[in-house]
Short mmCIF file of C-alpha atoms in Angstrom, two decimals:
data_model
loop_
_atom_site.label_atom_id
_atom_site.label_comp_id
_atom_site.label_asym_id
_atom_site.label_seq_id
_atom_site.Cartn_x
_atom_site.Cartn_y
_atom_site.Cartn_z
CA MET G 1339 -1.08 -21.09 4.76
CA SER G 1340 -2.71 -22.43 1.69
CA ASP G 1341 -1.96 -21.00 -1.86
CA PRO G 1342 -3.98 -17.66 -2.18
CA HIS G 1343 -7.36 -17.49 -4.25
CA PHE G 1344 -5.89 -14.15 -6.03
CA SER G 1345 -3.26 -11.66 -5.81
CA LEU G 1346 -3.83 -8.00 -5.86
CA CYS G 1347 -0.99 -5.33 -6.21
CA VAL G 1348 -2.02 -2.17 -4.65
CA TYR G 1349 -0.10 0.80 -5.33
CA CYS G 1350 -0.63 3.59 -2.51
CA GLY G 1351 1.17 6.35 -0.34
CA SER G 1352 4.38 5.71 1.82
CA ARG G 1353 2.38 8.74 3.86
CA PRO G 1354 -1.19 8.67 5.49
CA GLY G 1355 -2.52 11.69 3.61
CA SER G 1356 -4.39 14.43 5.02
CA ARG G 1357 -7.92 12.73 5.50
CA PRO G 1358 -8.61 9.86 7.68
CA GLU G 1359 -11.00 8.34 4.94
CA PHE G 1360 -7.43 7.32 3.09
CA THR G 1361 -6.35 5.34 6.00
CA GLU G 1362 -9.69 3.78 6.29
CA ALA G 1363 -10.20 2.90 2.66
CA ALA G 1364 -6.44 1.27 2.87
CA ARG G 1365 -7.26 -0.82 6.03
CA ALA G 1366 -10.55 -1.97 4.28
CA VAL G 1367 -8.94 -2.97 1.23
CA GLY G 1368 -6.16 -5.23 3.40
CA GLU G 1369 -9.29 -6.40 5.33
CA TRP G 1370 -11.19 -7.41 2.11
CA ILE G 1371 -8.12 -9.28 0.60
CA GLY G 1372 -7.33 -11.21 3.55
CA ARG G 1373 -11.13 -12.04 4.33
CA HIS G 1374 -11.49 -13.36 0.74
CA GLY G 1375 -8.24 -15.50 1.02
CA GLY G 1376 -6.14 -13.36 -1.22
CA GLN G 1377 -2.69 -12.07 -1.26
CA LEU G 1378 -1.51 -8.52 -1.40
CA VAL G 1379 1.49 -7.41 -3.43
CA TYR G 1380 2.96 -3.90 -2.80
CA GLY G 1381 5.99 -1.79 -2.25
CA GLY G 1382 7.19 -3.32 1.00
CA GLY G 1383 7.00 -0.56 3.14
CA CYS G 1384 5.57 -0.02 6.72
CA ASN G 1385 4.77 3.68 6.57
CA GLY G 1386 1.61 5.29 5.70
CA LEU G 1387 -1.12 3.61 3.67
CA MET G 1388 1.37 0.97 2.43
CA GLY G 1389 1.93 0.06 5.97
CA THR G 1390 -1.74 0.13 6.87
CA VAL G 1391 -3.03 -2.03 3.95
CA ALA G 1392 -0.31 -4.68 4.46
CA GLN G 1393 -0.87 -4.93 8.31
CA ALA G 1394 -4.90 -5.17 7.63
CA THR G 1395 -4.18 -7.92 4.94
CA LEU G 1396 -2.01 -9.94 7.57
CA ASP G 1397 -4.45 -9.23 10.29
CA ALA G 1398 -7.11 -10.74 8.22
CA GLY G 1399 -5.38 -13.87 7.50
CA GLY G 1400 -4.26 -12.87 4.06
CA ARG G 1401 -0.46 -13.28 2.63
CA VAL G 1402 1.68 -10.24 2.05
CA VAL G 1403 4.33 -10.03 -0.67
CA GLY G 1404 6.60 -6.75 -0.39
CA VAL G 1405 9.22 -5.75 -3.07
CA ILE G 1406 11.39 -2.85 -1.94
CA PRO G 1407 14.82 -1.85 -3.57
CA LYS G 1408 17.92 -2.02 -1.15
CA ALA G 1409 18.03 2.11 -1.64
CA LEU G 1410 14.43 2.34 0.09
CA VAL G 1411 14.77 -0.19 2.83
CA ASP G 1412 15.82 2.43 5.37
CA LYS G 1413 13.56 5.45 3.92
CA GLU G 1414 10.45 3.43 3.61
CA TRP G 1415 11.02 1.25 6.73
CA ALA G 1416 11.02 -2.05 4.97
CA ASN G 1417 8.14 -4.20 6.34
CA HIS G 1418 9.78 -7.41 7.89
CA ALA G 1419 6.31 -8.49 8.81
CA CYS G 1420 5.59 -9.51 5.11
CA THR G 1421 4.99 -13.24 4.54
CA GLU G 1422 7.51 -12.71 1.75
CA LEU G 1423 9.75 -9.66 1.58
CA HIS G 1424 12.09 -9.31 -1.56
CA VAL G 1425 14.67 -6.81 -1.34
CA VAL G 1426 15.93 -6.19 -4.88
CA GLU G 1427 18.54 -3.89 -6.87
CA THR G 1428 16.45 -1.22 -8.64
CA MET G 1429 13.11 0.31 -9.03
CA HIS G 1430 12.61 -1.45 -12.45
CA GLU G 1431 13.12 -4.83 -11.03
CA ARG G 1432 10.37 -3.98 -8.11
CA LYS G 1433 7.92 -3.04 -10.32
CA ARG G 1434 8.49 -6.19 -12.64
CA LEU G 1435 8.43 -8.51 -9.53
CA MET G 1436 5.29 -6.62 -8.27
CA ALA G 1437 3.69 -7.23 -11.81
CA GLU G 1438 4.67 -10.63 -12.10
CA HIS G 1439 2.99 -11.60 -8.66
CA ALA G 1440 -0.22 -9.84 -9.51
CA ASP G 1441 -3.40 -11.14 -11.09
CA ALA G 1442 -4.71 -7.57 -10.99
CA PHE G 1443 -3.62 -3.86 -10.16
CA LEU G 1444 -5.31 -1.28 -7.88
CA ALA G 1445 -4.21 2.29 -7.01
CA LEU G 1446 -5.10 4.06 -3.72
CA PRO G 1447 -4.30 7.60 -2.82
CA GLY G 1448 -0.76 8.29 -3.08
CA GLY G 1449 1.99 10.37 -4.62
CA ILE G 1450 4.23 10.51 -7.47
CA GLY G 1451 5.35 7.03 -7.01
CA THR G 1452 1.64 5.79 -6.91
CA PHE G 1453 0.90 7.93 -10.13
CA GLU G 1454 3.86 6.50 -11.85
CA GLU G 1455 3.17 2.87 -10.86
CA PHE G 1456 -0.47 3.07 -11.99
CA PHE G 1457 0.15 4.85 -15.38
CA GLU G 1458 2.76 2.19 -16.16
CA VAL G 1459 0.52 -0.70 -15.79
CA TRP G 1460 -2.02 0.81 -17.67
CA THR G 1461 0.48 1.67 -20.39
CA TRP G 1462 1.45 -1.87 -20.40
CA ARG G 1463 -1.93 -3.24 -20.78
CA GLN G 1464 -2.63 -0.65 -23.57
CA LEU G 1465 0.53 -2.12 -25.32
CA GLY G 1466 -0.45 -5.82 -24.95
CA TYR G 1467 2.12 -6.78 -22.27
CA HIS G 1468 -0.45 -7.93 -19.95
CA ASP G 1469 -4.17 -8.46 -19.90
CA LYS G 1470 -4.62 -7.88 -16.02
CA PRO G 1471 -7.37 -5.67 -14.73
CA VAL G 1472 -6.12 -2.21 -13.51
CA GLY G 1473 -8.54 -0.37 -10.85
CA LEU G 1474 -8.49 3.14 -9.08
CA LEU G 1475 -10.06 3.80 -6.05
CA ASN G 1476 -11.35 7.21 -5.86
CA VAL G 1477 -11.52 7.70 -2.14
CA ALA G 1478 -13.04 10.92 -1.01
CA GLY G 1479 -12.70 12.35 -4.38
CA TYR G 1480 -9.11 12.16 -4.41
CA TYR G 1481 -8.96 11.12 -8.13
CA ASP G 1482 -11.74 13.27 -9.41
CA GLY G 1483 -9.10 15.85 -10.92
CA LEU G 1484 -7.10 13.25 -12.38
CA MET G 1485 -9.98 11.75 -14.27
CA GLN G 1486 -11.40 15.02 -15.32
CA PHE G 1487 -7.80 15.82 -16.97
CA LEU G 1488 -7.95 12.24 -18.64
CA HIS G 1489 -11.36 12.89 -20.13
CA SER G 1490 -10.05 15.86 -21.63
CA THR G 1491 -6.98 14.13 -23.14
CA VAL G 1492 -10.02 11.93 -25.08
CA GLU G 1493 -11.49 15.14 -25.88
CA GLN G 1494 -8.12 16.40 -27.42
CA GLN G 1495 -7.84 13.25 -29.27
CA PHE G 1496 -4.47 12.10 -27.51
CA MET G 1497 -6.15 9.17 -26.23
CA GLY G 1498 -9.47 7.01 -27.13
CA THR G 1499 -12.21 5.91 -25.14
CA TRP G 1500 -11.05 2.26 -25.47
CA GLN G 1501 -8.02 3.33 -23.29
CA MET G 1502 -10.27 4.91 -20.69
CA ASN G 1503 -12.03 1.60 -20.74
CA LEU G 1504 -9.04 -0.34 -19.82
CA ILE G 1505 -9.32 0.82 -16.09
CA ARG G 1506 -11.86 0.61 -13.59
CA MET G 1507 -12.58 3.44 -11.30
CA ASP G 1508 -15.02 3.53 -8.37
CA SER G 1509 -15.51 5.10 -5.03
CA ASP G 1510 -16.89 1.89 -3.55
CA LEU G 1511 -14.54 -0.78 -2.62
CA GLN G 1512 -17.19 -3.41 -2.33
CA ARG G 1513 -17.72 -3.13 -6.10
CA LEU G 1514 -14.42 -2.27 -7.31
CA LEU G 1515 -12.27 -4.99 -5.72
CA PRO G 1516 -14.85 -8.13 -6.90
CA GLY G 1517 -15.01 -6.52 -10.25
CA LEU G 1518 -11.22 -6.72 -10.54
CA VAL G 1519 -10.98 -10.18 -9.22
CA GLN G 1520 -13.96 -11.37 -11.74
CA ASP G 1521 -12.10 -9.33 -14.54
CA ALA G 1522 -8.77 -11.49 -13.82
CA GLY G 1523 -11.13 -14.48 -14.39
CA LEU G 1524 -10.50 -15.90 -10.95
CA ALA G 1525 -14.01 -16.08 -9.06
CA PRO G 1526 -17.20 -15.82 -10.92
CA ALA G 1527 -19.73 -13.38 -9.15
CA ALA G 1528 -21.62 -16.11 -7.54
CA GLN G 1529 -18.54 -17.60 -5.96
CA LEU G 1530 -16.71 -14.54 -4.99
CA GLU G 1531 -18.27 -14.58 -1.57
CA ALA G 1532 -17.54 -18.16 -1.10
CA ILE G 1533 -13.70 -17.78 -1.39
#
C-alpha cells in the first residue's frame, strides 16, 4: 500500500445514534477518504459510527490507523482490522498520537468523548500548538444547537469571531472534506479529484 495522500483524524460516536443519516454520513466520509487515497486516524473501536467510518475507509482502499487505550479495548471492541492498531496506556497518549498522525481533524455526530476531542484540538489550534484544519460535519442538524450556543459565547464576549473562524462547519461533506485537505496544504482544488 502506498503512502496516503493525506491523513484525516475523525472523532465520532461509538454508538450509531438514532438517525440513519448519521451512519450514512460516517460511511460516506470513510468512502471519500479511501477513494482519495487517504488515511483515517480514529479511536480504534469497531462499534457505532467509529466502526462504520473505519470499515468504509478500508473497503474503499484507504489506510486506517486506530488508537485505543488498553482500558477500552474490550469496552469499545478494538478493531483488529485496522491497517495499524496502537494500544496505548492513557487517553492523553491516545489523543496525542491521533493528533500527531493527522493532517486535519473532523468531528461527526457523537457524545461527550467526541465533544471533548473536538474542543481540545480546537483549543490547541487557538493556542498555536498546531495549525491543522478543524472541521465539524453537521449531519441532519445535529450540531445546530451547539453552534447557536458558540455564537452566543461570542456575543457574550467570552470568545472572539477569530476563534470561530478557526473551525469549518458544513452539512455537505463533499464541500467540507476537500476544504479541510486544501486548508492543510496537501492538494490544490484543481488537483484534489486527481488524487
